[in-house]
Amino acid sequence: MGLAMSYLRVPPVLEGEADPARIARRVFGDPDWRRRVPVAPLDVGGVWQALHYLVTGDPWEGRQPEADAVCGGRLLTEDGADELGMDVIYLAPDRVKPAADHLAATPFGGVAGRFAPAVMVQAGVQDAGRMDAAARDRVLKPAYEALVGYFRAAADEGQALYKVMFPNA
């Protein structure tokens, strides 16, 4: 079992609260949070690490702003399973905009050349061994394009992004 990732756009101040950790507990502390949020989350499921690899060329690291699209940000939960049942990564609005600009300026064709399942398996990219050649355009391209749009909307509205990671059933 691997990890799945979802993104949530949230205003920098929510119900008078500006502290990202407290906002995370308020939002994600409710088991029914997906139904209560005003903006639908973006679920990229288990392909989050493959997306990060395509964007940065590395399974975990990378430079800002491109690394902020998936793995970048501040971890708000050291062990999310204890309190929230998930790990939460916070990306402040001042980092959302440069990442959104980078993504918008980089069409999928600009990152698709990094798709090499055998190389990705060697690098430890989750689920890369299950990807065939068609997965690039069938799975990763729509996920990447959705990510571009989600970041753009968050940047346009001055929102923060919360990334939640949880066991992929």
mmCIF file of C-alpha atoms in Angstrom:
data_model
loop_
_atom_site.group_PDB
_atom_site.id
_atom_site.type_symbol
_atom_site.label_atom_id
_atom_site.label_comp_id
_atom_site.label_asym_id
_atom_site.label_seq_id
_atom_site.Cartn_x
_atom_site.Cartn_y
_atom_site.Cartn_z
ATOM 1 C CA MET A 1 0.000 0.000 0.000
ATOM 2 C CA GLY A 2 1.384 3.416 -0.971
ATOM 3 C CA LEU A 3 0.352 6.961 -0.275
ATOM 4 C CA ALA A 4 -2.229 9.113 -2.015
ATOM 5 C CA MET A 5 -2.288 12.912 -2.175
ATOM 6 C CA SER A 6 -5.041 15.495 -2.341
ATOM 7 C CA TYR A 7 -4.781 19.276 -2.560
ATOM 8 C CA LEU A 8 -7.088 21.783 -0.959
ATOM 9 C CA ARG A 9 -7.257 25.517 -1.708
ATOM 10 C CA VAL A 10 -7.798 27.521 1.475
ATOM 11 C CA PRO A 11 -7.773 31.281 2.151
ATOM 12 C CA PRO A 12 -4.761 32.424 4.201
ATOM 13 C CA VAL A 13 -7.155 33.332 7.034
ATOM 14 C CA LEU A 14 -10.024 30.960 7.720
ATOM 15 C CA GLU A 15 -12.797 31.931 10.124
ATOM 16 C CA GLY A 16 -10.473 34.463 11.768
ATOM 17 C CA GLU A 17 -7.630 31.942 12.111
ATOM 18 C CA ALA A 18 -4.301 32.647 10.373
ATOM 19 C CA ASP A 19 -2.113 29.882 11.836
ATOM 20 C CA PRO A 20 -1.742 27.134 9.183
ATOM 21 C CA ALA A 21 -1.419 24.335 11.765
ATOM 22 C CA ARG A 22 -4.624 25.352 13.520
ATOM 23 C CA ILE A 23 -6.406 25.748 10.183
ATOM 24 C CA ALA A 24 -5.253 22.243 9.226
ATOM 25 C CA ARG A 25 -6.605 20.779 12.460
ATOM 26 C CA ARG A 26 -9.888 22.632 11.992
ATOM 27 C CA VAL A 27 -10.347 21.503 8.391
ATOM 28 C CA PHE A 28 -8.842 18.024 8.354
ATOM 29 C CA GLY A 29 -9.835 17.114 11.912
ATOM 30 C CA ASP A 30 -13.341 16.467 10.634
ATOM 31 C CA PRO A 31 -13.521 13.003 9.037
ATOM 32 C CA ASP A 32 -16.076 14.401 6.582
ATOM 33 C CA TRP A 33 -13.844 17.335 5.551
ATOM 34 C CA ARG A 34 -14.156 16.618 1.803
ATOM 35 C CA ARG A 35 -17.886 17.356 1.930
ATOM 36 C CA ARG A 36 -17.574 20.440 4.134
ATOM 37 C CA VAL A 37 -15.003 22.447 2.180
ATOM 38 C CA PRO A 38 -16.239 25.209 -0.130
ATOM 39 C CA VAL A 39 -13.798 24.327 -2.936
ATOM 40 C CA ALA A 40 -13.507 20.730 -4.089
ATOM 41 C CA PRO A 41 -10.136 19.152 -3.395
ATOM 42 C CA LEU A 42 -7.916 17.962 -6.216
ATOM 43 C CA ASP A 43 -7.146 14.277 -5.801
ATOM 44 C CA VAL A 44 -4.076 13.004 -7.628
ATOM 45 C CA GLY A 45 -4.120 9.701 -5.792
ATOM 46 C CA GLY A 46 -1.028 7.559 -5.954
ATOM 47 C CA VAL A 47 0.523 9.341 -8.951
ATOM 48 C CA TRP A 48 1.719 12.276 -6.825
ATOM 49 C CA GLN A 49 5.325 11.072 -6.762
ATOM 50 C CA ALA A 50 5.377 10.345 -10.493
ATOM 51 C CA LEU A 51 4.136 13.901 -11.060
ATOM 52 C CA HIS A 52 6.880 15.241 -8.807
ATOM 53 C CA TYR A 53 9.431 13.220 -10.751
ATOM 54 C CA LEU A 54 8.185 14.562 -14.078
ATOM 55 C CA VAL A 55 8.278 18.145 -12.804
ATOM 56 C CA THR A 56 11.667 17.981 -11.042
ATOM 57 C CA GLY A 57 13.533 14.907 -12.312
ATOM 58 C CA ASP A 58 13.828 13.611 -8.735
ATOM 59 C CA PRO A 59 11.462 11.503 -6.596
ATOM 60 C CA TRP A 60 11.664 13.832 -3.548
ATOM 61 C CA GLU A 61 13.861 16.874 -4.071
ATOM 62 C CA GLY A 62 13.988 19.778 -6.483
ATOM 63 C CA ARG A 63 14.359 23.530 -6.685
ATOM 64 C CA GLN A 64 11.655 26.028 -5.972
ATOM 65 C CA PRO A 65 9.293 26.838 -7.493
ATOM 66 C CA GLU A 66 8.858 23.572 -9.411
ATOM 67 C CA ALA A 67 9.349 21.317 -6.366
ATOM 68 C CA ASP A 68 6.568 23.203 -4.572
ATOM 69 C CA ALA A 69 4.021 21.736 -6.993
ATOM 70 C CA VAL A 70 4.070 18.394 -5.186
ATOM 71 C CA CYS A 71 6.585 17.810 -2.390
ATOM 72 C CA GLY A 72 7.406 21.385 -1.407
ATOM 73 C CA GLY A 73 5.998 23.225 1.561
ATOM 74 C CA ARG A 74 6.024 23.019 5.337
ATOM 75 C CA LEU A 75 5.069 19.748 6.987
ATOM 76 C CA LEU A 76 2.503 20.613 9.642
ATOM 77 C CA THR A 77 2.193 17.107 11.050
ATOM 78 C CA GLU A 78 5.174 15.077 12.125
ATOM 79 C CA ASP A 79 3.010 12.009 12.450
ATOM 80 C CA GLY A 80 -0.354 12.798 10.960
ATOM 81 C CA ALA A 81 -1.708 9.322 11.618
ATOM 82 C CA ASP A 82 -1.851 10.070 15.338
ATOM 83 C CA GLU A 83 -3.873 13.274 15.233
ATOM 84 C CA LEU A 84 -5.492 13.615 11.822
ATOM 85 C CA GLY A 85 -4.976 10.277 10.112
ATOM 86 C CA MET A 86 -2.919 11.979 7.397
ATOM 87 C CA ASP A 87 0.123 14.157 6.924
ATOM 88 C CA VAL A 88 -0.533 17.770 5.976
ATOM 89 C CA ILE A 89 1.880 19.947 4.015
ATOM 90 C CA TYR A 90 1.250 23.690 3.861
ATOM 91 C CA LEU A 91 2.213 25.875 0.906
ATOM 92 C CA ALA A 92 1.829 29.583 1.619
ATOM 93 C CA PRO A 93 0.256 31.887 -0.983
ATOM 94 C CA ASP A 94 3.618 33.562 -1.644
ATOM 95 C CA ARG A 95 4.951 30.172 -2.774
ATOM 96 C CA VAL A 96 1.766 29.118 -4.578
ATOM 97 C CA LYS A 97 2.019 31.909 -7.147
ATOM 98 C CA PRO A 98 5.588 31.169 -8.354
ATOM 99 C CA ALA A 99 4.758 27.462 -8.547
ATOM 100 C CA ALA A 100 1.562 28.246 -10.476
ATOM 101 C CA ASP A 101 3.499 30.485 -12.861
ATOM 102 C CA HIS A 102 6.105 27.774 -13.399
ATOM 103 C CA LEU A 103 3.481 25.124 -14.055
ATOM 104 C CA ALA A 104 1.543 27.380 -16.428
ATOM 105 C CA ALA A 105 4.734 28.113 -18.377
ATOM 106 C CA THR A 106 5.604 24.415 -18.598
ATOM 107 C CA PRO A 107 3.178 22.437 -20.740
ATOM 108 C CA PHE A 108 2.986 18.704 -20.175
ATOM 109 C CA GLY A 109 5.168 18.151 -23.227
ATOM 110 C CA GLY A 110 7.952 19.989 -21.384
ATOM 111 C CA VAL A 111 8.052 17.389 -18.604
ATOM 112 C CA ALA A 112 6.763 14.277 -20.405
ATOM 113 C CA GLY A 113 10.242 13.396 -21.662
ATOM 114 C CA ARG A 114 11.209 12.402 -18.116
ATOM 115 C CA PHE A 115 8.639 9.605 -18.170
ATOM 116 C CA ALA A 116 10.681 6.408 -18.131
ATOM 117 C CA PRO A 117 9.089 3.760 -15.900
ATOM 118 C CA ALA A 118 12.259 1.650 -15.563
ATOM 119 C CA VAL A 119 14.311 4.693 -14.521
ATOM 120 C CA MET A 120 11.534 5.835 -12.200
ATOM 121 C CA VAL A 121 11.442 2.383 -10.555
ATOM 122 C CA GLN A 122 15.206 2.615 -9.976
ATOM 123 C CA ALA A 123 14.678 6.041 -8.381
ATOM 124 C CA GLY A 124 12.012 4.614 -6.055
ATOM 125 C CA VAL A 125 9.004 6.412 -7.535
ATOM 126 C CA GLN A 126 5.833 4.936 -6.065
ATOM 127 C CA ASP A 127 3.863 2.727 -8.485
ATOM 128 C CA ALA A 128 6.254 3.347 -11.398
ATOM 129 C CA GLY A 129 6.537 -0.413 -11.885
ATOM 130 C CA ARG A 130 2.819 -0.575 -12.637
ATOM 131 C CA MET A 131 2.951 2.097 -15.329
ATOM 132 C CA ASP A 132 3.037 1.186 -18.970
ATOM 133 C CA ALA A 133 3.902 3.567 -21.792
ATOM 134 C CA ALA A 134 0.266 4.620 -22.172
ATOM 135 C CA ALA A 135 0.084 5.762 -18.519
ATOM 136 C CA ARG A 136 1.986 8.914 -19.422
ATOM 137 C CA ASP A 137 -0.851 10.327 -21.532
ATOM 138 C CA ARG A 138 -3.747 8.391 -20.007
ATOM 139 C CA VAL A 139 -3.017 9.101 -16.329
ATOM 140 C CA LEU A 140 -0.194 11.595 -15.814
ATOM 141 C CA LYS A 141 -1.134 14.152 -18.455
ATOM 142 C CA PRO A 142 -4.677 14.773 -17.115
ATOM 143 C CA ALA A 143 -3.338 14.806 -13.542
ATOM 144 C CA TYR A 144 -0.664 17.341 -14.511
ATOM 145 C CA GLU A 145 -3.158 19.543 -16.347
ATOM 146 C CA ALA A 146 -5.532 19.432 -13.366
ATOM 147 C CA LEU A 147 -2.629 20.401 -11.097
ATOM 148 C CA VAL A 148 -1.782 23.365 -13.340
ATOM 149 C CA GLY A 149 -5.382 24.586 -13.180
ATOM 150 C CA TYR A 150 -5.685 24.069 -9.436
ATOM 151 C CA PHE A 151 -2.495 26.014 -8.734
ATOM 152 C CA ARG A 152 -3.571 28.783 -11.116
ATOM 153 C CA ALA A 153 -6.939 29.150 -9.382
ATOM 154 C CA ALA A 154 -5.273 29.229 -5.949
ATOM 155 C CA ALA A 155 -2.745 31.830 -7.107
ATOM 156 C CA ASP A 156 -5.428 33.987 -8.733
ATOM 157 C CA GLU A 157 -7.417 33.999 -5.483
ATOM 158 C CA GLY A 158 -4.403 34.483 -3.180
ATOM 159 C CA GLN A 159 -5.026 31.145 -1.497
ATOM 160 C CA ALA A 160 -2.733 28.758 0.314
ATOM 161 C CA LEU A 161 -2.576 25.102 -0.639
ATOM 162 C CA TYR A 162 -2.793 22.270 1.839
ATOM 163 C CA LYS A 163 -1.540 18.927 0.577
ATOM 164 C CA VAL A 164 -2.725 15.885 2.451
ATOM 165 C CA MET A 165 -1.064 12.502 2.231
ATOM 166 C CA PHE A 166 -2.825 9.388 3.427
ATOM 167 C CA PRO A 167 -2.668 5.628 2.840
ATOM 168 C CA ASN A 168 -3.831 4.699 -0.633
ATOM 169 C CA ALA A 169 -6.351 1.910 -0.252
#
